[in-house]
Coordinates of C-alpha atoms in Angstrom, one line a residue:
X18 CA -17.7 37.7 -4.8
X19 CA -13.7 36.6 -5.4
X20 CA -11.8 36.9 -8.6
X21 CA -12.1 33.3 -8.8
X22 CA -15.8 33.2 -8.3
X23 CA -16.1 35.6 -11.1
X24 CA -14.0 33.1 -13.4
X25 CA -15.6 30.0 -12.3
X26 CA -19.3 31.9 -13.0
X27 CA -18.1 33.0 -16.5
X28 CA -16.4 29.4 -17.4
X29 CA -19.4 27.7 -18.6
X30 CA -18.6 25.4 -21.5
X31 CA -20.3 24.2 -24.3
X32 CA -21.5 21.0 -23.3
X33 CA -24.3 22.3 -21.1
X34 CA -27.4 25.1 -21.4
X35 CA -28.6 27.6 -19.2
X36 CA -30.5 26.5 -16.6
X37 CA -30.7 25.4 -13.4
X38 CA -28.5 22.5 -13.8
X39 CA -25.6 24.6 -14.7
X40 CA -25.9 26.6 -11.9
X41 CA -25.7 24.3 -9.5
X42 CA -22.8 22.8 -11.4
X43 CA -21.0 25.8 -11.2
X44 CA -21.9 26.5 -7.1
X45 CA -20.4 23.3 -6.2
X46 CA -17.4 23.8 -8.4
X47 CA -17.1 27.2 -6.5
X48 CA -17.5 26.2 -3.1
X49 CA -15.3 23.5 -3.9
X50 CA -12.6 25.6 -5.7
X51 CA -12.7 27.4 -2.0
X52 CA -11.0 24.8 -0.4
X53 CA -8.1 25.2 -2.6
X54 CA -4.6 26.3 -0.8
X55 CA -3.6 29.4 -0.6
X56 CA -0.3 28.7 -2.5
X57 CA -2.1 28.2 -5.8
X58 CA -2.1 30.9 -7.8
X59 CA -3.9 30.1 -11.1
X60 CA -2.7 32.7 -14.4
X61 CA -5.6 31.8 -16.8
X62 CA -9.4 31.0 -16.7
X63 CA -10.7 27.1 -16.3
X64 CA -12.8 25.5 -18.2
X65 CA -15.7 25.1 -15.7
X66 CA -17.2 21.4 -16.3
X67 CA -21.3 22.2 -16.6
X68 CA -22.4 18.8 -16.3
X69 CA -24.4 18.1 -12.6
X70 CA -22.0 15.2 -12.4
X71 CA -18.7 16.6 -12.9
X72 CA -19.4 19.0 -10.2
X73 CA -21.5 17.0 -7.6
X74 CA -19.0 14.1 -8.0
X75 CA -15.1 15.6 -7.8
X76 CA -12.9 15.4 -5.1
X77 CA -9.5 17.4 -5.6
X78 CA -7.7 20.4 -4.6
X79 CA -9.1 22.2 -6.9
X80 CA -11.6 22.9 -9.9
X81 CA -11.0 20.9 -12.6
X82 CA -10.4 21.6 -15.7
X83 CA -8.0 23.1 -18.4
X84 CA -7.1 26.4 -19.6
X85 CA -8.8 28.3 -21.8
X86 CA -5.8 29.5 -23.4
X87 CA -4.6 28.6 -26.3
X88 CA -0.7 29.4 -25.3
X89 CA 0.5 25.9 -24.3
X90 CA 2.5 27.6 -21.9
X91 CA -0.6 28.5 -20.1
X92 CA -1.6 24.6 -20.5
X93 CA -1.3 23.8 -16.8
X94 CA -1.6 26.0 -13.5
X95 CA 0.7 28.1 -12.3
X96 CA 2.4 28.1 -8.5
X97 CA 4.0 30.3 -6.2
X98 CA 7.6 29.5 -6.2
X99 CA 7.5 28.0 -2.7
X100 CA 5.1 25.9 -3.7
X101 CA 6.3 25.1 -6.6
X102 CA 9.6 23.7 -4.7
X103 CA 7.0 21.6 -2.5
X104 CA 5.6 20.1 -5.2
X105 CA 5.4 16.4 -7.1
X106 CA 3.9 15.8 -10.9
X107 CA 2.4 12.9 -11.9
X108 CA 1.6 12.3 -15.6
X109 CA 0.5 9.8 -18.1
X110 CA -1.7 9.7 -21.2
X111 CA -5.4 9.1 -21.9
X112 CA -7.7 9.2 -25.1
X113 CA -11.0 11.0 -24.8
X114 CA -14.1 8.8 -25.8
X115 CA -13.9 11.3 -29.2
X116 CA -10.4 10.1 -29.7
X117 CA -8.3 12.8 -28.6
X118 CA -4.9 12.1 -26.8
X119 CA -4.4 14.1 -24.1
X120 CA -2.1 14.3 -20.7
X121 CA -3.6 13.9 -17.4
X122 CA -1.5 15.5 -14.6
X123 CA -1.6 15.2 -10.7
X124 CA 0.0 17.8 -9.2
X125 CA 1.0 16.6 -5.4
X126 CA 1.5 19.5 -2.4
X127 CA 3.1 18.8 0.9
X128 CA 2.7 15.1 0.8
X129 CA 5.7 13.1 3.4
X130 CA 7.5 10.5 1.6
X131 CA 5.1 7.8 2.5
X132 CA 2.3 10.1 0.8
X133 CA 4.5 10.0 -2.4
X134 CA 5.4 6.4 -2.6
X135 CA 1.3 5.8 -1.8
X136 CA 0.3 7.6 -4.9
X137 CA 3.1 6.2 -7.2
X138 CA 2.5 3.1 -6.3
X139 CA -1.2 3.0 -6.9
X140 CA -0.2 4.8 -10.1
X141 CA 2.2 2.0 -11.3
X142 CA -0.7 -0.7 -10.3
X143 CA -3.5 0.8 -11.6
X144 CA -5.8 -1.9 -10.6
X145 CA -5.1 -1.1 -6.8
X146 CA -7.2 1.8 -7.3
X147 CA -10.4 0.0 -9.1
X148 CA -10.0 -2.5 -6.5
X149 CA -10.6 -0.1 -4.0
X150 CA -13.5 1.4 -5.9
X151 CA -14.9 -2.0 -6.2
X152 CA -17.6 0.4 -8.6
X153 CA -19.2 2.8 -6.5
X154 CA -17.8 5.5 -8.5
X155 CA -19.6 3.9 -11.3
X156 CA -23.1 3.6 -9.3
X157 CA -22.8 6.9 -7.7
X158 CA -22.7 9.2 -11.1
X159 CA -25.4 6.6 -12.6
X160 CA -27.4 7.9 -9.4
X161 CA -26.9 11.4 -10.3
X162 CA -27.7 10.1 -14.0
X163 CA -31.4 8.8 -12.7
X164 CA -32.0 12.0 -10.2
X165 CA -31.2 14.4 -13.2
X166 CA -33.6 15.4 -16.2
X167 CA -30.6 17.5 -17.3
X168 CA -28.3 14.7 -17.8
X169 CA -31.2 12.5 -19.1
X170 CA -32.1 15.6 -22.1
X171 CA -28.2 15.3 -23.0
X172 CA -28.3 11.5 -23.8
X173 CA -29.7 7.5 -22.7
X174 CA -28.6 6.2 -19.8
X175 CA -27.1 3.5 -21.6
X176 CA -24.7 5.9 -23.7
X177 CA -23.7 7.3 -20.2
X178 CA -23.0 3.8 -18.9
X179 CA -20.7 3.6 -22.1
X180 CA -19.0 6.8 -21.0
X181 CA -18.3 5.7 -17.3
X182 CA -17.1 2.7 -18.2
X183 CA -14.4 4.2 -20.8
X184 CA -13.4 6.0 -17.3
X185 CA -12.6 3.1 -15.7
X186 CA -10.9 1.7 -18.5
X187 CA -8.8 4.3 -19.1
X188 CA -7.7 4.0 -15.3
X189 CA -6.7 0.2 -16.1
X190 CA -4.5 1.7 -18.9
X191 CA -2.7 4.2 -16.6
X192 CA 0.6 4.0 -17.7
X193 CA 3.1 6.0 -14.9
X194 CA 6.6 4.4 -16.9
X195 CA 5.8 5.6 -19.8
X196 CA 4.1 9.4 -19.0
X197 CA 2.9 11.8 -21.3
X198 CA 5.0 9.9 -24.2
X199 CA 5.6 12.0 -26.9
X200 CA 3.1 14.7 -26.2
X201 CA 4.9 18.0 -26.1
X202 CA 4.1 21.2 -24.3
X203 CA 3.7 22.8 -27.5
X204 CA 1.0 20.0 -28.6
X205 CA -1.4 20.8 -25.9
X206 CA -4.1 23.2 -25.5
X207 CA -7.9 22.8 -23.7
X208 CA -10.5 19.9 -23.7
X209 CA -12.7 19.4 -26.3
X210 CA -16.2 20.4 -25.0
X211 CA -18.3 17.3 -24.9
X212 CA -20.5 15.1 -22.2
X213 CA -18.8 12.5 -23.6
X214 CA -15.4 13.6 -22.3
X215 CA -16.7 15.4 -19.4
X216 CA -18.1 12.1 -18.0
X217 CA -15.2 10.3 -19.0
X218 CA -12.4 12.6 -17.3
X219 CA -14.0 13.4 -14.0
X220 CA -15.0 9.7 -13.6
X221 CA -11.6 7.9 -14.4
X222 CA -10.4 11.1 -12.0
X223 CA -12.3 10.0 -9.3
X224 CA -11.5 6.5 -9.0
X225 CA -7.7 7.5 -9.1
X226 CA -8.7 10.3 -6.0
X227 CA -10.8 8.3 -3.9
X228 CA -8.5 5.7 -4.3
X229 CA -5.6 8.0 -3.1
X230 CA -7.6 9.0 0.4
X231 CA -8.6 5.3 0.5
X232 CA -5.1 4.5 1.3
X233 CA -4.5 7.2 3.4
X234 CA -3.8 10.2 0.9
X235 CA -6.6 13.4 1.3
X236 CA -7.1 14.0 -2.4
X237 CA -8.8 17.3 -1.3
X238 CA -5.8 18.6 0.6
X239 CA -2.7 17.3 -1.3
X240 CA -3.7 16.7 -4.9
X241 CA -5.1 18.3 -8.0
X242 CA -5.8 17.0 -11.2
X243 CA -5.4 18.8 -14.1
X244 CA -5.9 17.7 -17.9
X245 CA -4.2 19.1 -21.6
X246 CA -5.0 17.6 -24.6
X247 CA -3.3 17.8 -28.4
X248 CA -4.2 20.5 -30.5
X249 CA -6.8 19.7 -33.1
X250 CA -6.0 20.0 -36.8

């Protein structure tokens, strides 16, 4: 077993029991996490999501998730410095279903110049991307929902629906002019542990990702979303 599938297997959050649902949750998320490139080189633990939908459901370079530290300077992942000269950030700002603000981040490796425009465009025009989707995002984790006695013990099927659709709203809202506004480094810190927020990131995520390979951008290759959120009182 990697160093990374020891963190991954030790990340479980607090939104989800032991049980057979969390460990296929976390066996996806490792087998995904495999995929990642080689240039990443990650200096703190992720927050593993433990919901069957966050991990079934993902597409990106890499787990995702937010650091378990409380440093803000761990906030986001760390790169080599080659890649780090490769690479293009994307950022703007989202509210959690609980209320939190937080700052969503795309961080973009080895894409041409018609990659980059691609993904800042759909970024700027949001609604390219939930046209694209057209709601399948939306029907595929409600399919998970139905398969899943896990997800139905944690809540209706109804309050999930709720959750989705904050996702996609908060995709309509993506605002790439105005960024992380006046979040600060020093303001963030890890995502509040919920089913709530865990449906709500990964499925406002994936519509911006599929969206992105849609239009001729691998999300899985080039892109990996990351998420810090303000510090709680």
């Amino acid at each position: 077993m990697s160093e990374l599938d020891r963190l991954l297997a030790r990340s479980a959050p607090p939104s989800a029991s032991d049980g057979p649902a969390l460990d296929a949750a976390i066996g996806a998320l490792v087998e995904e996490a495999r995929t990642a490139t080689a240039t990443r080189r990650p200096r703190r633990r992720w927050a593993v999501a433990g919901i069957v939908v966050g991990a079934t459901a993902l597409v990106g370079g890499a787990a995702y998730g937010a650091a378990t530290l409380s440093d803000a300077s761990d906030a986001w992942m760390s790169l080599t410095a080659d890649a780090e000269s490769a690479a293009t950030r994307f950022e703007w700002q989202t509210t959690l279903p609980d209320g939190t603000r937080c700052v969503e981040r795309i961080t973009a490796l080895d894409l041409t110049a018609e990659q980059t425009a691609i993904v800042e465009a759909a970024l700027s025009d949001p609604h390219v991307l939930l046209d694209l989707d057209a709601g399948s995002v939306r029907a595929e984790f409600l399919a998970h929902y139905d398969a899943s006695e896990a997800q139905q013990e944690i809540a209706d099927r109804e309050t999930w629906e709720s959750w989705i659709d904050a996702g996609y709203a908060a995709v309509a809202a993506i605002d790439l002019e105005a960024g992380r506004g006046d979040l600060t480094e020093e303001e963030l810190d890890v995502i509040p542990g919920s089913a709530a927020n865990e449906v709500f990131l990964h499925s406002s995520m994936r519509v911006v990702l599929d969206g992105m390979t849609a239009q001729g951008v691998d999300a899985m290759a080039h892109l990996t979303p990351e998420t810090a959120c303000e510090v709680g009182e």
